[in-house]
mmCIF file of C-alpha atoms in Angstrom:
data_model
loop_
_atom_site.group_PDB
_atom_site.id
_atom_site.type_symbol
_atom_site.label_atom_id
_atom_site.label_comp_id
_atom_site.label_asym_id
_atom_site.label_seq_id
_atom_site.Cartn_x
_atom_site.Cartn_y
_atom_site.Cartn_z
ATOM 1 C CA MET A 1 7.875 29.089 -34.943
ATOM 2 C CA PRO A 2 6.852 32.798 -33.777
ATOM 3 C CA GLU A 3 7.279 35.476 -36.188
ATOM 4 C CA ARG A 4 10.479 37.301 -35.629
ATOM 5 C CA ILE A 5 9.778 41.113 -35.289
ATOM 6 C CA LEU A 6 13.082 43.676 -35.344
ATOM 7 C CA ILE A 7 11.972 46.698 -33.830
ATOM 8 C CA VAL A 8 14.019 49.884 -35.013
ATOM 9 C CA ASP A 9 13.581 53.513 -33.293
ATOM 10 C CA ASP A 10 15.645 55.976 -31.470
ATOM 11 C CA GLU A 11 13.548 56.320 -28.586
ATOM 12 C CA GLU A 12 14.135 53.592 -26.235
ATOM 13 C CA THR A 13 10.745 53.989 -24.319
ATOM 14 C CA LEU A 14 8.956 52.953 -27.740
ATOM 15 C CA ARG A 15 11.273 50.168 -28.592
ATOM 16 C CA LEU A 16 10.687 48.800 -25.314
ATOM 17 C CA SER A 17 6.860 49.022 -24.803
ATOM 18 C CA MET A 18 6.186 47.574 -28.433
ATOM 19 C CA LYS A 19 8.334 44.995 -27.624
ATOM 20 C CA ALA A 20 6.771 43.894 -24.893
ATOM 21 C CA ARG A 21 3.325 44.397 -26.610
ATOM 22 C CA LEU A 22 4.417 41.519 -29.512
ATOM 23 C CA GLU A 23 5.815 39.796 -26.893
ATOM 24 C CA THR A 24 2.751 39.339 -25.208
ATOM 25 C CA ALA A 25 1.022 38.772 -28.484
ATOM 26 C CA GLY A 26 2.900 36.090 -29.465
ATOM 27 C CA PHE A 27 5.653 37.381 -31.499
ATOM 28 C CA VAL A 28 9.321 37.154 -31.142
ATOM 29 C CA ALA A 29 10.843 40.966 -31.227
ATOM 30 C CA GLU A 30 14.005 42.277 -30.639
ATOM 31 C CA VAL A 31 14.920 46.173 -30.662
ATOM 32 C CA ALA A 32 17.875 48.648 -32.353
ATOM 33 C CA GLU A 33 18.321 52.020 -32.208
ATOM 34 C CA ASN A 34 19.289 52.770 -35.798
ATOM 35 C CA GLY A 35 19.601 51.965 -38.972
ATOM 36 C CA GLU A 36 23.300 51.014 -38.783
ATOM 37 C CA GLU A 37 22.226 48.490 -35.699
ATOM 38 C CA ALA A 38 19.571 47.358 -37.226
ATOM 39 C CA LEU A 39 21.786 46.313 -40.821
ATOM 40 C CA GLY A 40 23.982 44.287 -37.889
ATOM 41 C CA ARG A 41 20.980 42.588 -36.594
ATOM 42 C CA MET A 42 19.745 41.742 -39.914
ATOM 43 C CA LYS A 43 23.250 39.919 -40.865
ATOM 44 C CA ARG A 44 23.329 38.175 -38.011
ATOM 45 C CA GLU A 45 19.816 37.229 -37.461
ATOM 46 C CA GLU A 46 16.275 35.828 -39.487
ATOM 47 C CA PHE A 47 13.558 38.484 -39.543
ATOM 48 C CA ASP A 48 10.254 38.309 -40.493
ATOM 49 C CA VAL A 49 9.343 41.904 -40.399
ATOM 50 C CA VAL A 50 10.867 45.236 -39.561
ATOM 51 C CA LEU A 51 9.494 48.007 -37.855
ATOM 52 C CA MET A 52 11.333 51.151 -39.069
ATOM 53 C CA ASP A 53 10.929 55.126 -37.516
ATOM 54 C CA ILE A 54 11.724 56.999 -40.838
ATOM 55 C CA LYS A 55 13.496 59.541 -38.925
ATOM 56 C CA MET A 56 16.702 58.657 -36.813
ATOM 57 C CA PRO A 57 20.339 59.384 -36.141
ATOM 58 C CA GLY A 58 22.557 58.822 -38.340
ATOM 59 C CA MET A 59 21.416 55.656 -41.181
ATOM 60 C CA GLY A 60 17.687 57.492 -41.386
ATOM 61 C CA GLY A 61 14.481 54.870 -42.210
ATOM 62 C CA ILE A 62 14.682 55.531 -45.890
ATOM 63 C CA GLU A 63 18.151 55.175 -46.581
ATOM 64 C CA ALA A 64 17.886 51.850 -44.425
ATOM 65 C CA LEU A 65 14.279 50.762 -46.331
ATOM 66 C CA ARG A 66 16.552 51.085 -49.489
ATOM 67 C CA LEU A 67 19.136 48.885 -48.026
ATOM 68 C CA PHE A 68 16.862 46.499 -46.577
ATOM 69 C CA ASN A 69 15.259 45.565 -49.670
ATOM 70 C CA GLU A 70 18.085 44.963 -51.608
ATOM 71 C CA LEU A 71 20.162 42.524 -48.855
ATOM 72 C CA PHE A 72 17.092 41.410 -47.297
ATOM 73 C CA PRO A 73 14.159 41.053 -50.012
ATOM 74 C CA LYS A 74 12.384 38.320 -48.112
ATOM 75 C CA THR A 75 11.724 40.365 -45.595
ATOM 76 C CA ASP A 76 8.750 42.828 -45.142
ATOM 77 C CA VAL A 77 9.544 46.556 -43.927
ATOM 78 C CA VAL A 78 6.983 48.653 -41.917
ATOM 79 C CA MET A 79 7.921 52.279 -41.786
ATOM 80 C CA LEU A 80 6.844 54.075 -38.278
ATOM 81 C CA THR A 81 5.680 57.834 -39.046
ATOM 82 C CA GLY A 82 4.932 60.972 -37.303
ATOM 83 C CA PHE A 83 1.592 62.499 -38.588
ATOM 84 C CA ALA A 84 4.070 65.580 -40.270
ATOM 85 C CA ASP A 85 5.389 62.779 -42.050
ATOM 86 C CA PHE A 86 2.738 61.399 -43.502
ATOM 87 C CA SER A 87 3.634 62.302 -47.151
ATOM 88 C CA THR A 88 6.931 60.792 -46.497
ATOM 89 C CA ALA A 89 5.086 57.470 -45.327
ATOM 90 C CA ILE A 90 3.494 57.408 -48.412
ATOM 91 C CA GLU A 91 6.618 57.472 -50.519
ATOM 92 C CA CYS A 92 8.048 55.044 -48.650
ATOM 93 C CA LEU A 93 5.373 52.594 -49.769
ATOM 94 C CA LYS A 94 6.713 53.185 -53.007
ATOM 95 C CA LEU A 95 10.523 52.275 -52.344
ATOM 96 C CA GLY A 96 9.084 48.583 -51.400
ATOM 97 C CA ALA A 97 7.849 49.283 -47.452
ATOM 98 C CA LYS A 98 4.377 46.961 -46.840
ATOM 99 C CA ASP A 99 2.843 49.172 -44.745
ATOM 100 C CA TYR A 100 3.048 52.368 -42.678
ATOM 101 C CA LEU A 101 1.984 53.335 -39.090
ATOM 102 C CA VAL A 102 1.489 56.699 -37.493
ATOM 103 C CA LYS A 103 2.907 57.375 -33.736
ATOM 104 C CA PRO A 104 2.388 57.225 -31.174
ATOM 105 C CA VAL A 105 1.266 53.589 -32.277
ATOM 106 C CA ASP A 106 -2.216 52.275 -31.087
ATOM 107 C CA ALA A 107 -0.765 48.190 -29.738
ATOM 108 C CA THR A 108 -4.419 47.124 -30.573
ATOM 109 C CA GLU A 109 -3.993 47.976 -34.590
ATOM 110 C CA LEU A 110 0.475 46.947 -34.489
ATOM 111 C CA VAL A 111 -0.774 43.581 -33.573
ATOM 112 C CA ALA A 112 -3.355 43.684 -35.818
ATOM 113 C CA ARG A 113 -1.654 44.709 -38.792
ATOM 114 C CA LEU A 114 1.202 42.285 -37.972
ATOM 115 C CA ARG A 115 -0.814 39.581 -38.439
ATOM 116 C CA SER A 116 -2.222 40.283 -41.319
ATOM 117 C CA LEU A 117 0.895 41.123 -42.640
ATOM 118 C CA VAL A 118 2.274 37.534 -41.674
ATOM 119 C CA ARG A 119 -0.680 35.781 -43.035
ATOM 120 C CA SER A 120 0.227 37.587 -46.189
ATOM 121 C CA ARG A 121 3.520 35.975 -46.058
ATOM 122 C CA SER A 122 2.462 32.317 -45.178
ATOM 123 C CA SER A 123 -0.430 32.463 -48.532
ATOM 124 C CA GLU A 124 2.211 34.479 -50.178
ATOM 125 C CA ARG A 125 4.829 31.013 -49.115
ATOM 126 C CA ALA A 126 2.165 28.502 -49.848
ATOM 127 C CA LEU A 127 1.283 29.628 -53.494
ATOM 128 C CA GLN A 128 5.203 29.456 -54.614
ATOM 129 C CA GLU A 129 5.333 26.329 -52.896
ATOM 130 C CA THR A 130 2.277 24.868 -54.689
ATOM 131 C CA ARG A 131 4.189 25.965 -58.007
ATOM 132 C CA ARG A 132 7.427 24.621 -57.680
ATOM 133 C CA SER A 133 5.298 21.059 -56.761
ATOM 134 C CA PHE A 134 2.972 21.552 -60.060
ATOM 135 C CA LEU A 135 6.255 22.452 -62.416
ATOM 136 C CA SER A 136 8.002 19.369 -60.403
ATOM 137 C CA MET A 137 5.113 17.272 -61.376
ATOM 138 C CA LEU A 138 4.803 18.324 -64.873
ATOM 139 C CA TYR A 139 8.314 17.762 -65.607
ATOM 140 C CA ILE A 140 8.176 14.182 -64.172
ATOM 141 C CA ASP A 141 4.622 13.260 -65.696
ATOM 142 C CA LEU A 142 5.262 14.530 -68.957
ATOM 143 C CA LEU A 143 8.852 14.415 -69.708
ATOM 144 C CA GLY A 144 9.521 10.633 -69.700
ATOM 145 C CA PRO A 145 6.782 10.185 -72.017
ATOM 146 C CA LEU A 146 7.418 12.886 -74.264
ATOM 147 C CA ARG A 147 10.659 11.495 -74.368
ATOM 148 C CA SER A 148 9.473 7.925 -75.609
ATOM 149 C CA ALA A 149 6.892 9.150 -77.982
ATOM 150 C CA ARG A 150 9.880 11.222 -79.962
ATOM 151 C CA GLU A 151 12.420 8.327 -79.500
ATOM 152 C CA SER A 152 9.776 5.961 -80.857
ATOM 153 C CA ILE A 153 9.129 8.506 -83.746
ATOM 154 C CA GLU A 154 12.967 8.952 -84.371
ATOM 155 C CA ARG A 155 12.732 5.254 -84.938
ATOM 156 C CA VAL A 156 10.213 5.153 -87.335
ATOM 157 C CA LEU A 157 11.068 7.708 -89.976
ATOM 158 C CA LYS A 158 14.749 6.481 -89.946
ATOM 159 C CA SER A 159 14.130 2.837 -90.203
ATOM 160 C CA ASN A 160 13.133 1.412 -94.119
ATOM 161 C CA ALA A 161 9.116 1.259 -93.386
ATOM 162 C CA LYS A 162 7.164 2.397 -96.294
ATOM 163 C CA LEU A 163 5.937 5.553 -95.482
ATOM 164 C CA SER A 164 3.969 7.150 -97.775
ATOM 165 C CA GLY A 165 4.884 11.285 -98.358
ATOM 166 C CA GLU A 166 1.442 12.058 -96.347
ATOM 167 C CA GLN A 167 2.515 10.091 -93.758
ATOM 168 C CA ARG A 168 6.153 11.288 -93.036
ATOM 169 C CA GLU A 169 4.914 14.599 -93.234
ATOM 170 C CA GLU A 170 2.360 13.939 -90.003
ATOM 171 C CA LEU A 171 5.425 12.228 -87.934
ATOM 172 C CA SER A 172 7.677 14.847 -88.853
ATOM 173 C CA ASN A 173 4.943 17.547 -87.307
ATOM 174 C CA ALA A 174 4.994 14.949 -84.381
ATOM 175 C CA LEU A 175 8.571 14.916 -83.731
ATOM 176 C CA ALA A 176 8.502 18.578 -84.254
ATOM 177 C CA GLN A 177 5.618 18.482 -81.347
ATOM 178 C CA CYS A 178 7.707 16.338 -79.074
ATOM 179 C CA GLU A 179 10.589 18.879 -78.911
ATOM 180 C CA LYS A 180 8.815 21.653 -78.573
ATOM 181 C CA MET A 181 7.321 20.457 -75.125
ATOM 182 C CA ILE A 182 10.327 19.111 -74.545
ATOM 183 C CA ALA A 183 11.869 22.237 -74.476
ATOM 184 C CA ARG A 184 9.108 24.402 -72.650
ATOM 185 C CA ILE A 185 9.328 21.710 -69.796
ATOM 186 C CA GLN A 186 13.047 21.866 -69.423
ATOM 187 C CA ASP A 187 12.861 25.672 -69.494
ATOM 188 C CA MET A 188 10.437 25.291 -66.933
ATOM 189 C CA ASP A 189 12.218 23.026 -64.586
ATOM 190 C CA GLU A 190 15.396 25.809 -65.322
ATOM 191 C CA GLU A 191 13.068 28.296 -64.286
ATOM 192 C CA MET A 192 11.969 26.693 -61.147
ATOM 193 C CA LYS A 193 15.676 25.900 -60.062
ATOM 194 C CA ARG A 194 16.953 29.481 -60.407
ATOM 195 C CA SER A 195 14.196 30.981 -58.647
ATOM 196 C CA GLY A 196 15.013 28.553 -55.827
ATOM 197 C CA THR A 197 18.810 29.205 -55.915
ATOM 198 C CA ALA A 198 17.615 33.003 -55.712
ATOM 199 C CA GLU A 199 15.288 32.264 -52.480
ATOM 200 C CA VAL A 200 18.251 30.351 -51.131
ATOM 201 C CA GLU A 201 20.391 33.267 -51.358
ATOM 202 C CA SER A 202 18.189 35.675 -50.872
ATOM 203 C CA SER A 203 17.945 34.068 -46.777
ATOM 204 C CA ARG A 204 21.137 33.964 -46.571
#
């Protein structure tokens, strides 16, 4: 599925030229002329990346960046800046912007930077999926056997079996280790569930 890009700039010529270039490169591109309009579109539609001018009438780029980072954390923001705003662009990176481009934007550089950002997003998603799969495997493959081992040890300790003090101590230590590992795996499972819930909520 093509990546969706939202271009936010008060210069109509720039918006339309960037939209045409990105669509030629295979992206789905939409436009907004200020932060307020962009916010409305973001609430109705999902975008992978927002290209946003720093200086706009109404809600400017920095204010919009702060809002987007809070409301749409899964969407990356790339700032558009003039040469005079270079220091402001650096400040935007500190506020959570993924990158910045200096206007007038070179079309080839624009496409290259966006593709690089998209690849980075894909790698991050793949890493998160691998982590979830690993934790799921850990939960299924280890928790069952550990519970069985715990129950077996408990039965022996509660039985009338003749155990020496040393044997009983070793079994008690083994039981404690089982309990510790079970609790740790359950904590990891809860963390995975919370992470999944947060991802779902942030994507809405």
